[in-house]
Tab-separated table of C-alpha atoms in Angstrom:
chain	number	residue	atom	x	y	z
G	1	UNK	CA	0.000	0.000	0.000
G	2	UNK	CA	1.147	3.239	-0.928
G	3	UNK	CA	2.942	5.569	1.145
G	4	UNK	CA	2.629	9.664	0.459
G	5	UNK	CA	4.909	10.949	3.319
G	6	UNK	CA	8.052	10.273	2.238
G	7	UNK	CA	10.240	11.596	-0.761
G	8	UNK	CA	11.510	9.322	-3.260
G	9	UNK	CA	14.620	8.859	-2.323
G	10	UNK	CA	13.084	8.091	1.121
G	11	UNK	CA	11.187	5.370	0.033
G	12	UNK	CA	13.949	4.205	-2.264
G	13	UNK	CA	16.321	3.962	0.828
G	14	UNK	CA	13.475	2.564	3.006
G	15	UNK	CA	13.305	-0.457	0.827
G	16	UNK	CA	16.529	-1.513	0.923
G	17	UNK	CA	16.784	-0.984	4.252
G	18	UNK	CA	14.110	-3.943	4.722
G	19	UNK	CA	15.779	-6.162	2.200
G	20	UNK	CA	13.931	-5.895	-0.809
G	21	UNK	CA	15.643	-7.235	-4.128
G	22	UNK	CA	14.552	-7.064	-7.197
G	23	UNK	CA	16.669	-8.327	-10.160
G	24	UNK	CA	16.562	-6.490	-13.725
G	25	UNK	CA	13.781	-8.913	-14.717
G	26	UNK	CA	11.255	-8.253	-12.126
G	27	UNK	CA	11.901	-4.561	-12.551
G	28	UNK	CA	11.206	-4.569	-16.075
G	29	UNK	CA	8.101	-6.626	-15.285
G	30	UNK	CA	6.569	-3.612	-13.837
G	31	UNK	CA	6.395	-1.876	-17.503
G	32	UNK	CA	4.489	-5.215	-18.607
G	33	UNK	CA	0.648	-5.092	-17.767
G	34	UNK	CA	-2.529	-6.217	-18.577
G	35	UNK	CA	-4.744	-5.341	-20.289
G	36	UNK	CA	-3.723	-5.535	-23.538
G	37	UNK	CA	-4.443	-2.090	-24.554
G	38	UNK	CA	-1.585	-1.127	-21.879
G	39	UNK	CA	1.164	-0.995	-23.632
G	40	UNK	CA	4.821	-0.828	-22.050
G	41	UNK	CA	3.727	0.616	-18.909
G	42	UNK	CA	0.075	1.173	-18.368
G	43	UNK	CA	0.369	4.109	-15.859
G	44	UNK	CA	1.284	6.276	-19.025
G	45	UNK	CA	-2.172	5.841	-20.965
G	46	UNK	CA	-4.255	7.336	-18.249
G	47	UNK	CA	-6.434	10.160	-18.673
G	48	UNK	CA	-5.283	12.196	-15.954
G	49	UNK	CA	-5.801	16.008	-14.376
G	50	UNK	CA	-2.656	17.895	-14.192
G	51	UNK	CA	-0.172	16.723	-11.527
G	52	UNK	CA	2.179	20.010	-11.627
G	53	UNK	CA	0.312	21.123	-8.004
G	54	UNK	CA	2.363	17.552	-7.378
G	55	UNK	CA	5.233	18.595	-8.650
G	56	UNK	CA	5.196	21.858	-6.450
G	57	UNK	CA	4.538	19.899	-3.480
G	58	UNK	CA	7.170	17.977	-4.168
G	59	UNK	CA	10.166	20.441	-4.245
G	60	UNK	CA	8.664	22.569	-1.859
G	61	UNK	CA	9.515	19.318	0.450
G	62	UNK	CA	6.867	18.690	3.480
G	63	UNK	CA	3.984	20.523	4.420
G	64	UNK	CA	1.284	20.879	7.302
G	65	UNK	CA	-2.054	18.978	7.359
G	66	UNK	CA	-4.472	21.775	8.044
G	67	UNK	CA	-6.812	19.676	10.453
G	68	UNK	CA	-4.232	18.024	12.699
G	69	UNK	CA	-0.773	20.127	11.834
G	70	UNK	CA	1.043	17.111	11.330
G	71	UNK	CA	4.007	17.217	8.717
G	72	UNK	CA	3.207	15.459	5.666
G	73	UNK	CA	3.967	14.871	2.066
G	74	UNK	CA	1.485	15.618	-0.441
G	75	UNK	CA	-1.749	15.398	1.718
G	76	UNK	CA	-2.551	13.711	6.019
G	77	UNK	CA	-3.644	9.351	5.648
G	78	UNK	CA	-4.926	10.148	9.152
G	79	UNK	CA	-7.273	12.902	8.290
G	80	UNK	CA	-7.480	12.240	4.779
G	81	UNK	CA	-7.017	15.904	3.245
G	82	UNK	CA	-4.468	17.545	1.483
G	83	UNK	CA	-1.976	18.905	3.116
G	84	UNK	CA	-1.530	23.003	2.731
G	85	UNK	CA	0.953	23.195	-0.157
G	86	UNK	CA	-1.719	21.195	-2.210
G	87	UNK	CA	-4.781	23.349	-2.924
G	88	UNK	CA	-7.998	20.630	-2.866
G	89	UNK	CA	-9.048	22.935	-5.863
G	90	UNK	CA	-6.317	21.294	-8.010
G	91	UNK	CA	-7.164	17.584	-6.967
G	92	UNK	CA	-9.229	16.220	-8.952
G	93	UNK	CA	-12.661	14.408	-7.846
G	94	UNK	CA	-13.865	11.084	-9.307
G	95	UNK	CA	-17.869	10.226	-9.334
G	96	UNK	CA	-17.945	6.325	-8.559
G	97	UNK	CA	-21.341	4.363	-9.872
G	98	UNK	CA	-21.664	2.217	-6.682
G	99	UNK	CA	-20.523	2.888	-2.950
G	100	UNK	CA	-16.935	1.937	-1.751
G	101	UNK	CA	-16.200	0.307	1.775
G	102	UNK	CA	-12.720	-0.337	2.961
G	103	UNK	CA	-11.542	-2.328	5.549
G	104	UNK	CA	-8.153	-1.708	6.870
G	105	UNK	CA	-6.955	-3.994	9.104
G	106	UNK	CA	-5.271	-2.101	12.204
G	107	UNK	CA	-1.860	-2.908	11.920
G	108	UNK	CA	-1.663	-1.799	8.295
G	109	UNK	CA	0.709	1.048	8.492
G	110	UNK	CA	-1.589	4.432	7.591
G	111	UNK	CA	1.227	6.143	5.137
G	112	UNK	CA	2.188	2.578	2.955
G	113	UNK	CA	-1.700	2.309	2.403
G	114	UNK	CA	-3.529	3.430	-0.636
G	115	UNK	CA	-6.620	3.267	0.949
G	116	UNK	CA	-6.388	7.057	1.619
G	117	UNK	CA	-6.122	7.824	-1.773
G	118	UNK	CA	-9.861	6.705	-2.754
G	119	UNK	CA	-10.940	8.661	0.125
G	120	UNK	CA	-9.179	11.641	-1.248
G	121	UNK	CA	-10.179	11.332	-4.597
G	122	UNK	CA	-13.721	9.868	-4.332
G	123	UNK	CA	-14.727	11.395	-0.904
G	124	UNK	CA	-18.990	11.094	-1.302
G	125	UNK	CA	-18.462	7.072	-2.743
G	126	UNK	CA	-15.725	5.723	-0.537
G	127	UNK	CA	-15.836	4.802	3.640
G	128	UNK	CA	-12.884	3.875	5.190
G	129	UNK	CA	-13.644	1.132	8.218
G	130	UNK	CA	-10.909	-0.110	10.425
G	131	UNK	CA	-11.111	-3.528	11.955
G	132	UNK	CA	-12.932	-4.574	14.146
G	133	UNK	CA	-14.808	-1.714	13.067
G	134	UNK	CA	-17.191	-2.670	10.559
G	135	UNK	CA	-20.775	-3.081	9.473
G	136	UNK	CA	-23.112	-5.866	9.438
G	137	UNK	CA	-23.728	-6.744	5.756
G	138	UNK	CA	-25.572	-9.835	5.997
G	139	UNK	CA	-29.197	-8.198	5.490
G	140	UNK	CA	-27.598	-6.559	2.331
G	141	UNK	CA	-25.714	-9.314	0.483
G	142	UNK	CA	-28.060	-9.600	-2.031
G	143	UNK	CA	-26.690	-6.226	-3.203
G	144	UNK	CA	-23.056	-6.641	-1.651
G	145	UNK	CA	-19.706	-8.147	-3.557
G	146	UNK	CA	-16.562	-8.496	-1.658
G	147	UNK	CA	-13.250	-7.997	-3.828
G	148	UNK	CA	-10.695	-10.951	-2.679
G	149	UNK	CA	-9.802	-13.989	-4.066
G	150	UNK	CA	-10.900	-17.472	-3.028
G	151	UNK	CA	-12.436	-21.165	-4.348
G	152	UNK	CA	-15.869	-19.500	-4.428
G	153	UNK	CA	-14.748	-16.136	-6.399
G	154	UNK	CA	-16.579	-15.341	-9.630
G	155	UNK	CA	-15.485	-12.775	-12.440
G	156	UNK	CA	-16.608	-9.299	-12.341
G	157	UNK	CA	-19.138	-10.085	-15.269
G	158	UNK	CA	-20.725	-12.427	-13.413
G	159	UNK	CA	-21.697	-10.713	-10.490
G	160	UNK	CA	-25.336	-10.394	-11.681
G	161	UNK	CA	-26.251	-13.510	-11.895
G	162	UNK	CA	-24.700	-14.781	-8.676
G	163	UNK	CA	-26.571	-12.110	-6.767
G	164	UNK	CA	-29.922	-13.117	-7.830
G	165	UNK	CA	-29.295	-16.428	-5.873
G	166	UNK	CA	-29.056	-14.132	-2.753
G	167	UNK	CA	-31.951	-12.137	-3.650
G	168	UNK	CA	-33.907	-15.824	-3.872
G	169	UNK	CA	-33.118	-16.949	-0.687
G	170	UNK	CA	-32.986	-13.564	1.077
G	171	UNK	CA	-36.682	-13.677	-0.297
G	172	UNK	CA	-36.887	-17.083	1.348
G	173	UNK	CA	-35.529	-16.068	4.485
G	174	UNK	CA	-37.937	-13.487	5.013
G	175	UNK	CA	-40.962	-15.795	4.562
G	176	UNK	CA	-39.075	-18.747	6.576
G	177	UNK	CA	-40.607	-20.824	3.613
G	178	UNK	CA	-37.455	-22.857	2.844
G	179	UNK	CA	-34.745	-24.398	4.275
G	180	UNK	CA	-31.176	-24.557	2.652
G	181	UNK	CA	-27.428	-25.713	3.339
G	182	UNK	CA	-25.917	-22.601	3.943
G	183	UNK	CA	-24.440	-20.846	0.178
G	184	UNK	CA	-21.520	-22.508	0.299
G	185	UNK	CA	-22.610	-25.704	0.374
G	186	UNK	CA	-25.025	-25.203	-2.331
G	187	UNK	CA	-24.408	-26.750	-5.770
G	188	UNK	CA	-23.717	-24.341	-8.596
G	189	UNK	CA	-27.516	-22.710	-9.756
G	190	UNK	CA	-26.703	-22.811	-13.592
G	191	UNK	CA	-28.655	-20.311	-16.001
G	192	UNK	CA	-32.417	-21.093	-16.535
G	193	UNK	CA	-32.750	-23.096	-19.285
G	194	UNK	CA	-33.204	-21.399	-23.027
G	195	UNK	CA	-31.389	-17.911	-21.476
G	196	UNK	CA	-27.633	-17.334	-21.533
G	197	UNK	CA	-25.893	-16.360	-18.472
G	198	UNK	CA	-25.905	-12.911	-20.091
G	199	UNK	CA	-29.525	-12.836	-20.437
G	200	UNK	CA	-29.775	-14.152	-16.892
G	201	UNK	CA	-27.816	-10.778	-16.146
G	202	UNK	CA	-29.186	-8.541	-17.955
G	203	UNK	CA	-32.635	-9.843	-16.970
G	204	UNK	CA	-31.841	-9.542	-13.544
G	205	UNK	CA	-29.951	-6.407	-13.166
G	206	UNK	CA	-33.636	-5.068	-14.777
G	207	UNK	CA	-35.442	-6.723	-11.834
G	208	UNK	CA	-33.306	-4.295	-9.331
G	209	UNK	CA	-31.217	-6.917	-7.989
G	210	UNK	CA	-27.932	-5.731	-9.119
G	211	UNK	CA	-24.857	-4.269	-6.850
G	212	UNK	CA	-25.008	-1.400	-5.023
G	213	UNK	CA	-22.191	-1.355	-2.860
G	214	UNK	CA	-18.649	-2.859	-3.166
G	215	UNK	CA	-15.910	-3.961	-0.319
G	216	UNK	CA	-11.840	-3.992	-0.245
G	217	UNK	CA	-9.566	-5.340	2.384
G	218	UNK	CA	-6.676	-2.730	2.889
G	219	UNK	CA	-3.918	-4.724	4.370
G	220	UNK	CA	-0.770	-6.874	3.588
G	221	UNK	CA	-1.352	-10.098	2.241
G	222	UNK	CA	-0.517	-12.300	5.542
G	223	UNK	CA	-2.673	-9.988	7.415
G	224	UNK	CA	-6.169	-10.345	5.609
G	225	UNK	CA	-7.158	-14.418	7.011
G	226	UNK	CA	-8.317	-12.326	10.201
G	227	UNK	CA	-10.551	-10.214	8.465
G	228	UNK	CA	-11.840	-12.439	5.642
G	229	UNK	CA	-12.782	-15.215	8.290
G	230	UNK	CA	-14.619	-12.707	10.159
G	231	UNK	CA	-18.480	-13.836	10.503
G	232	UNK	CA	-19.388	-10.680	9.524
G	233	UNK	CA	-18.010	-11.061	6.157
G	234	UNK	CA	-19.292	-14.742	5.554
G	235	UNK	CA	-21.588	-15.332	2.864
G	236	UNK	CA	-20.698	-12.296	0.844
G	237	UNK	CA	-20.286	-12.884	-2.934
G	238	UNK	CA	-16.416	-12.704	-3.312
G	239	UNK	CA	-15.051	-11.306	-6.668
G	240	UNK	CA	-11.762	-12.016	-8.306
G	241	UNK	CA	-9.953	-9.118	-10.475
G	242	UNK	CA	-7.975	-12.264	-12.398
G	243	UNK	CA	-6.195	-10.758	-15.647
G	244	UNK	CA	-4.802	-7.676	-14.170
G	245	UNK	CA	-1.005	-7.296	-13.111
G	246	UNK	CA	0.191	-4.766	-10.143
G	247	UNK	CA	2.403	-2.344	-10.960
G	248	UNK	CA	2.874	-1.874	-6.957
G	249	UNK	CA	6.817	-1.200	-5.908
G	250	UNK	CA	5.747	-2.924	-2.440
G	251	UNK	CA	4.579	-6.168	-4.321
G	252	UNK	CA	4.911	-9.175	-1.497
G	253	UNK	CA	7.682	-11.544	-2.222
G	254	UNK	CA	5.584	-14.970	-3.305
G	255	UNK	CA	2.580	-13.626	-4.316
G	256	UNK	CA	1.321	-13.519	-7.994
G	257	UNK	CA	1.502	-10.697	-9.521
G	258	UNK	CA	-2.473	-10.497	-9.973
G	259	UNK	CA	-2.642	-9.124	-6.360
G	260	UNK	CA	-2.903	-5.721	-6.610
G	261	UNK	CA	-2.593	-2.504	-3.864
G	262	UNK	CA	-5.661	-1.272	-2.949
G	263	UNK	CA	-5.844	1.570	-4.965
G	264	UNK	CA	-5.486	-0.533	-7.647
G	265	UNK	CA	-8.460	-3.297	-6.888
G	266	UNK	CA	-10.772	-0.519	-6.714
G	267	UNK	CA	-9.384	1.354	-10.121
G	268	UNK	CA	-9.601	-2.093	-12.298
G	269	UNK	CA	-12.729	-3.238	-10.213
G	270	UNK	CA	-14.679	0.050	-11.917
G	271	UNK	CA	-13.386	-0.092	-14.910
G	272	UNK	CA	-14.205	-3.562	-15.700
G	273	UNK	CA	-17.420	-2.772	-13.794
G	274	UNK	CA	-18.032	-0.380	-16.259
G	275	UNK	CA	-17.845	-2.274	-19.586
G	276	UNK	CA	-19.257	-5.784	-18.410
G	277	UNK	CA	-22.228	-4.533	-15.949
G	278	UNK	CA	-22.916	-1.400	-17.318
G	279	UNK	CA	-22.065	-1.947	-21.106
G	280	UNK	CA	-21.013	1.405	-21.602
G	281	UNK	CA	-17.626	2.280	-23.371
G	282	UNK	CA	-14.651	3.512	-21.069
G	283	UNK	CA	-13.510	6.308	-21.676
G	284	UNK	CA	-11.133	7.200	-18.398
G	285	UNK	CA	-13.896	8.262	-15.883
G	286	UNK	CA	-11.967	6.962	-13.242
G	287	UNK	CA	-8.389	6.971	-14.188
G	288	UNK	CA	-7.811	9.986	-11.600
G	289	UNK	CA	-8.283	7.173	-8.807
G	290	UNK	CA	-4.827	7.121	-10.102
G	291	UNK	CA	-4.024	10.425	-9.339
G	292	UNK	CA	-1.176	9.625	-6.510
G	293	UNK	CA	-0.128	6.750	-7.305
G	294	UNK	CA	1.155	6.610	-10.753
G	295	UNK	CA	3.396	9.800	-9.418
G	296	UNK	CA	4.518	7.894	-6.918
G	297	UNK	CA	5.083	5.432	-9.340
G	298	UNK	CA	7.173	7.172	-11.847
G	299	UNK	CA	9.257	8.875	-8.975
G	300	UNK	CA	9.884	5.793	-7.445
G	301	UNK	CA	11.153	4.054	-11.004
G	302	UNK	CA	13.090	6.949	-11.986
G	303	UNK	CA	15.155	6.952	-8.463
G	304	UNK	CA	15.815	3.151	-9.369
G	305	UNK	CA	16.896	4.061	-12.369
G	306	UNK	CA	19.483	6.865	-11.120
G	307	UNK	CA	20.229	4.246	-8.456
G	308	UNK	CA	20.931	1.883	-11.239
G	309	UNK	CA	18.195	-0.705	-9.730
Protein backbone atom coordinates (compact mmCIF):
# COMPACT_ATOMS: atom_id res chain seq x y z
CA UNK A 1 0.00 0.00 0.00
CA UNK A 2 1.15 3.24 -0.93
CA UNK A 3 2.94 5.57 1.15
CA UNK A 4 2.63 9.66 0.46
CA UNK A 5 4.91 10.95 3.32
CA UNK A 6 8.05 10.27 2.24
CA UNK A 7 10.24 11.60 -0.76
CA UNK A 8 11.51 9.32 -3.26
CA UNK A 9 14.62 8.86 -2.32
CA UNK A 10 13.08 8.09 1.12
CA UNK A 11 11.19 5.37 0.03
CA UNK A 12 13.95 4.21 -2.26
CA UNK A 13 16.32 3.96 0.83
CA UNK A 14 13.48 2.56 3.01
CA UNK A 15 13.31 -0.46 0.83
CA UNK A 16 16.53 -1.51 0.92
CA UNK A 17 16.78 -0.98 4.25
CA UNK A 18 14.11 -3.94 4.72
CA UNK A 19 15.78 -6.16 2.20
CA UNK A 20 13.93 -5.90 -0.81
CA UNK A 21 15.64 -7.23 -4.13
CA UNK A 22 14.55 -7.06 -7.20
CA UNK A 23 16.67 -8.33 -10.16
CA UNK A 24 16.56 -6.49 -13.73
CA UNK A 25 13.78 -8.91 -14.72
CA UNK A 26 11.26 -8.25 -12.13
CA UNK A 27 11.90 -4.56 -12.55
CA UNK A 28 11.21 -4.57 -16.08
CA UNK A 29 8.10 -6.63 -15.28
CA UNK A 30 6.57 -3.61 -13.84
CA UNK A 31 6.40 -1.88 -17.50
CA UNK A 32 4.49 -5.21 -18.61
CA UNK A 33 0.65 -5.09 -17.77
CA UNK A 34 -2.53 -6.22 -18.58
CA UNK A 35 -4.74 -5.34 -20.29
CA UNK A 36 -3.72 -5.54 -23.54
CA UNK A 37 -4.44 -2.09 -24.55
CA UNK A 38 -1.58 -1.13 -21.88
CA UNK A 39 1.16 -0.99 -23.63
CA UNK A 40 4.82 -0.83 -22.05
CA UNK A 41 3.73 0.62 -18.91
CA UNK A 42 0.08 1.17 -18.37
CA UNK A 43 0.37 4.11 -15.86
CA UNK A 44 1.28 6.28 -19.02
CA UNK A 45 -2.17 5.84 -20.96
CA UNK A 46 -4.26 7.34 -18.25
CA UNK A 47 -6.43 10.16 -18.67
CA UNK A 48 -5.28 12.20 -15.95
CA UNK A 49 -5.80 16.01 -14.38
CA UNK A 50 -2.66 17.89 -14.19
CA UNK A 51 -0.17 16.72 -11.53
CA UNK A 52 2.18 20.01 -11.63
CA UNK A 53 0.31 21.12 -8.00
CA UNK A 54 2.36 17.55 -7.38
CA UNK A 55 5.23 18.59 -8.65
CA UNK A 56 5.20 21.86 -6.45
CA UNK A 57 4.54 19.90 -3.48
CA UNK A 58 7.17 17.98 -4.17
CA UNK A 59 10.17 20.44 -4.24
CA UNK A 60 8.66 22.57 -1.86
CA UNK A 61 9.51 19.32 0.45
CA UNK A 62 6.87 18.69 3.48
CA UNK A 63 3.98 20.52 4.42
CA UNK A 64 1.28 20.88 7.30
CA UNK A 65 -2.05 18.98 7.36
CA UNK A 66 -4.47 21.78 8.04
CA UNK A 67 -6.81 19.68 10.45
CA UNK A 68 -4.23 18.02 12.70
CA UNK A 69 -0.77 20.13 11.83
CA UNK A 70 1.04 17.11 11.33
CA UNK A 71 4.01 17.22 8.72
CA UNK A 72 3.21 15.46 5.67
CA UNK A 73 3.97 14.87 2.07
CA UNK A 74 1.49 15.62 -0.44
CA UNK A 75 -1.75 15.40 1.72
CA UNK A 76 -2.55 13.71 6.02
CA UNK A 77 -3.64 9.35 5.65
CA UNK A 78 -4.93 10.15 9.15
CA UNK A 79 -7.27 12.90 8.29
CA UNK A 80 -7.48 12.24 4.78
CA UNK A 81 -7.02 15.90 3.24
CA UNK A 82 -4.47 17.55 1.48
CA UNK A 83 -1.98 18.91 3.12
CA UNK A 84 -1.53 23.00 2.73
CA UNK A 85 0.95 23.19 -0.16
CA UNK A 86 -1.72 21.19 -2.21
CA UNK A 87 -4.78 23.35 -2.92
CA UNK A 88 -8.00 20.63 -2.87
CA UNK A 89 -9.05 22.94 -5.86
CA UNK A 90 -6.32 21.29 -8.01
CA UNK A 91 -7.16 17.58 -6.97
CA UNK A 92 -9.23 16.22 -8.95
CA UNK A 93 -12.66 14.41 -7.85
CA UNK A 94 -13.87 11.08 -9.31
CA UNK A 95 -17.87 10.23 -9.33
CA UNK A 96 -17.94 6.32 -8.56
CA UNK A 97 -21.34 4.36 -9.87
CA UNK A 98 -21.66 2.22 -6.68
CA UNK A 99 -20.52 2.89 -2.95
CA UNK A 100 -16.94 1.94 -1.75
CA UNK A 101 -16.20 0.31 1.78
CA UNK A 102 -12.72 -0.34 2.96
CA UNK A 103 -11.54 -2.33 5.55
CA UNK A 104 -8.15 -1.71 6.87
CA UNK A 105 -6.96 -3.99 9.10
CA UNK A 106 -5.27 -2.10 12.20
CA UNK A 107 -1.86 -2.91 11.92
CA UNK A 108 -1.66 -1.80 8.29
CA UNK A 109 0.71 1.05 8.49
CA UNK A 110 -1.59 4.43 7.59
CA UNK A 111 1.23 6.14 5.14
CA UNK A 112 2.19 2.58 2.95
CA UNK A 113 -1.70 2.31 2.40
CA UNK A 114 -3.53 3.43 -0.64
CA UNK A 115 -6.62 3.27 0.95
CA UNK A 116 -6.39 7.06 1.62
CA UNK A 117 -6.12 7.82 -1.77
CA UNK A 118 -9.86 6.71 -2.75
CA UNK A 119 -10.94 8.66 0.12
CA UNK A 120 -9.18 11.64 -1.25
CA UNK A 121 -10.18 11.33 -4.60
CA UNK A 122 -13.72 9.87 -4.33
CA UNK A 123 -14.73 11.40 -0.90
CA UNK A 124 -18.99 11.09 -1.30
CA UNK A 125 -18.46 7.07 -2.74
CA UNK A 126 -15.73 5.72 -0.54
CA UNK A 127 -15.84 4.80 3.64
CA UNK A 128 -12.88 3.87 5.19
CA UNK A 129 -13.64 1.13 8.22
CA UNK A 130 -10.91 -0.11 10.43
CA UNK A 131 -11.11 -3.53 11.96
CA UNK A 132 -12.93 -4.57 14.15
CA UNK A 133 -14.81 -1.71 13.07
CA UNK A 134 -17.19 -2.67 10.56
CA UNK A 135 -20.77 -3.08 9.47
CA UNK A 136 -23.11 -5.87 9.44
CA UNK A 137 -23.73 -6.74 5.76
CA UNK A 138 -25.57 -9.83 6.00
CA UNK A 139 -29.20 -8.20 5.49
CA UNK A 140 -27.60 -6.56 2.33
CA UNK A 141 -25.71 -9.31 0.48
CA UNK A 142 -28.06 -9.60 -2.03
CA UNK A 143 -26.69 -6.23 -3.20
CA UNK A 144 -23.06 -6.64 -1.65
CA UNK A 145 -19.71 -8.15 -3.56
CA UNK A 146 -16.56 -8.50 -1.66
CA UNK A 147 -13.25 -8.00 -3.83
CA UNK A 148 -10.69 -10.95 -2.68
CA UNK A 149 -9.80 -13.99 -4.07
CA UNK A 150 -10.90 -17.47 -3.03
CA UNK A 151 -12.44 -21.16 -4.35
CA UNK A 152 -15.87 -19.50 -4.43
CA UNK A 153 -14.75 -16.14 -6.40
CA UNK A 154 -16.58 -15.34 -9.63
CA UNK A 155 -15.48 -12.77 -12.44
CA UNK A 156 -16.61 -9.30 -12.34
CA UNK A 157 -19.14 -10.08 -15.27
CA UNK A 158 -20.73 -12.43 -13.41
CA UNK A 159 -21.70 -10.71 -10.49
CA UNK A 160 -25.34 -10.39 -11.68
CA UNK A 161 -26.25 -13.51 -11.90
CA UNK A 162 -24.70 -14.78 -8.68
CA UNK A 163 -26.57 -12.11 -6.77
CA UNK A 164 -29.92 -13.12 -7.83
CA UNK A 165 -29.29 -16.43 -5.87
CA UNK A 166 -29.06 -14.13 -2.75
CA UNK A 167 -31.95 -12.14 -3.65
CA UNK A 168 -33.91 -15.82 -3.87
CA UNK A 169 -33.12 -16.95 -0.69
CA UNK A 170 -32.99 -13.56 1.08
CA UNK A 171 -36.68 -13.68 -0.30
CA UNK A 172 -36.89 -17.08 1.35
CA UNK A 173 -35.53 -16.07 4.49
CA UNK A 174 -37.94 -13.49 5.01
CA UNK A 175 -40.96 -15.80 4.56
CA UNK A 176 -39.08 -18.75 6.58
CA UNK A 177 -40.61 -20.82 3.61
CA UNK A 178 -37.46 -22.86 2.84
CA UNK A 179 -34.74 -24.40 4.27
CA UNK A 180 -31.18 -24.56 2.65
CA UNK A 181 -27.43 -25.71 3.34
CA UNK A 182 -25.92 -22.60 3.94
CA UNK A 183 -24.44 -20.85 0.18
CA UNK A 184 -21.52 -22.51 0.30
CA UNK A 185 -22.61 -25.70 0.37
CA UNK A 186 -25.02 -25.20 -2.33
CA UNK A 187 -24.41 -26.75 -5.77
CA UNK A 188 -23.72 -24.34 -8.60
CA UNK A 189 -27.52 -22.71 -9.76
CA UNK A 190 -26.70 -22.81 -13.59
CA UNK A 191 -28.65 -20.31 -16.00
CA UNK A 192 -32.42 -21.09 -16.54
CA UNK A 193 -32.75 -23.10 -19.28
CA UNK A 194 -33.20 -21.40 -23.03
CA UNK A 195 -31.39 -17.91 -21.48
CA UNK A 196 -27.63 -17.33 -21.53
CA UNK A 197 -25.89 -16.36 -18.47
CA UNK A 198 -25.90 -12.91 -20.09
CA UNK A 199 -29.52 -12.84 -20.44
CA UNK A 200 -29.78 -14.15 -16.89
CA UNK A 201 -27.82 -10.78 -16.15
CA UNK A 202 -29.19 -8.54 -17.95
CA UNK A 203 -32.63 -9.84 -16.97
CA UNK A 204 -31.84 -9.54 -13.54
CA UNK A 205 -29.95 -6.41 -13.17
CA UNK A 206 -33.64 -5.07 -14.78
CA UNK A 207 -35.44 -6.72 -11.83
CA UNK A 208 -33.31 -4.29 -9.33
CA UNK A 209 -31.22 -6.92 -7.99
CA UNK A 210 -27.93 -5.73 -9.12
CA UNK A 211 -24.86 -4.27 -6.85
CA UNK A 212 -25.01 -1.40 -5.02
CA UNK A 213 -22.19 -1.36 -2.86
CA UNK A 214 -18.65 -2.86 -3.17
CA UNK A 215 -15.91 -3.96 -0.32
CA UNK A 216 -11.84 -3.99 -0.24
CA UNK A 217 -9.57 -5.34 2.38
CA UNK A 218 -6.68 -2.73 2.89
CA UNK A 219 -3.92 -4.72 4.37
CA UNK A 220 -0.77 -6.87 3.59
CA UNK A 221 -1.35 -10.10 2.24
CA UNK A 222 -0.52 -12.30 5.54
CA UNK A 223 -2.67 -9.99 7.41
CA UNK A 224 -6.17 -10.35 5.61
CA UNK A 225 -7.16 -14.42 7.01
CA UNK A 226 -8.32 -12.33 10.20
CA UNK A 227 -10.55 -10.21 8.46
CA UNK A 228 -11.84 -12.44 5.64
CA UNK A 229 -12.78 -15.21 8.29
CA UNK A 230 -14.62 -12.71 10.16
CA UNK A 231 -18.48 -13.84 10.50
CA UNK A 232 -19.39 -10.68 9.52
CA UNK A 233 -18.01 -11.06 6.16
CA UNK A 234 -19.29 -14.74 5.55
CA UNK A 235 -21.59 -15.33 2.86
CA UNK A 236 -20.70 -12.30 0.84
CA UNK A 237 -20.29 -12.88 -2.93
CA UNK A 238 -16.42 -12.70 -3.31
CA UNK A 239 -15.05 -11.31 -6.67
CA UNK A 240 -11.76 -12.02 -8.31
CA UNK A 241 -9.95 -9.12 -10.48
CA UNK A 242 -7.97 -12.26 -12.40
CA UNK A 243 -6.19 -10.76 -15.65
CA UNK A 244 -4.80 -7.68 -14.17
CA UNK A 245 -1.00 -7.30 -13.11
CA UNK A 246 0.19 -4.77 -10.14
CA UNK A 247 2.40 -2.34 -10.96
CA UNK A 248 2.87 -1.87 -6.96
CA UNK A 249 6.82 -1.20 -5.91
CA UNK A 250 5.75 -2.92 -2.44
CA UNK A 251 4.58 -6.17 -4.32
CA UNK A 252 4.91 -9.17 -1.50
CA UNK A 253 7.68 -11.54 -2.22
CA UNK A 254 5.58 -14.97 -3.31
CA UNK A 255 2.58 -13.63 -4.32
CA UNK A 256 1.32 -13.52 -7.99
CA UNK A 257 1.50 -10.70 -9.52
CA UNK A 258 -2.47 -10.50 -9.97
CA UNK A 259 -2.64 -9.12 -6.36
CA UNK A 260 -2.90 -5.72 -6.61
CA UNK A 261 -2.59 -2.50 -3.86
CA UNK A 262 -5.66 -1.27 -2.95
CA UNK A 263 -5.84 1.57 -4.96
CA UNK A 264 -5.49 -0.53 -7.65
CA UNK A 265 -8.46 -3.30 -6.89
CA UNK A 266 -10.77 -0.52 -6.71
CA UNK A 267 -9.38 1.35 -10.12
CA UNK A 268 -9.60 -2.09 -12.30
CA UNK A 269 -12.73 -3.24 -10.21
CA UNK A 270 -14.68 0.05 -11.92
CA UNK A 271 -13.39 -0.09 -14.91
CA UNK A 272 -14.21 -3.56 -15.70
CA UNK A 273 -17.42 -2.77 -13.79
CA UNK A 274 -18.03 -0.38 -16.26
CA UNK A 275 -17.84 -2.27 -19.59
CA UNK A 276 -19.26 -5.78 -18.41
CA UNK A 277 -22.23 -4.53 -15.95
CA UNK A 278 -22.92 -1.40 -17.32
CA UNK A 279 -22.07 -1.95 -21.11
CA UNK A 280 -21.01 1.41 -21.60
CA UNK A 281 -17.63 2.28 -23.37
CA UNK A 282 -14.65 3.51 -21.07
CA UNK A 283 -13.51 6.31 -21.68
CA UNK A 284 -11.13 7.20 -18.40
CA UNK A 285 -13.90 8.26 -15.88
CA UNK A 286 -11.97 6.96 -13.24
CA UNK A 287 -8.39 6.97 -14.19
CA UNK A 288 -7.81 9.99 -11.60
CA UNK A 289 -8.28 7.17 -8.81
CA UNK A 290 -4.83 7.12 -10.10
CA UNK A 291 -4.02 10.42 -9.34
CA UNK A 292 -1.18 9.63 -6.51
CA UNK A 293 -0.13 6.75 -7.31
CA UNK A 294 1.15 6.61 -10.75
CA UNK A 295 3.40 9.80 -9.42
CA UNK A 296 4.52 7.89 -6.92
CA UNK A 297 5.08 5.43 -9.34
CA UNK A 298 7.17 7.17 -11.85
CA UNK A 299 9.26 8.87 -8.97
CA UNK A 300 9.88 5.79 -7.45
CA UNK A 301 11.15 4.05 -11.00
CA UNK A 302 13.09 6.95 -11.99
CA UNK A 303 15.16 6.95 -8.46
CA UNK A 304 15.82 3.15 -9.37
CA UNK A 305 16.90 4.06 -12.37
CA UNK A 306 19.48 6.87 -11.12
CA UNK A 307 20.23 4.25 -8.46
CA UNK A 308 20.93 1.88 -11.24
CA UNK A 309 18.20 -0.70 -9.73
Amino acid sequence: QVTMALNSSRLLNEENSQGTKRDRKSSEGLELQTPSSFQDNPLQQLQLASQEVLEKAKKNGRSKCPRCSSSRMFYCYTCFVPVETVPTKEIPTVKLPLNDDIIKHPNETDGKSTAVHAKLLAPDDVTIYKYPCIPEYKEKRHEIALVFPGFNSVSVKDIAFHLQKYAKQSVCDDDNACCREPFLKQAKIEPEEGKSLNECISCNTCEGTGLKKIIFIDSTWNQTNKIITDERLQGLLQVELKTRKTCFWRHQKGKPDTYLSTIEAIYYFLVDYHQEILKENYKGQYDNLLFFFSFMYTLIKNAKCCAGK
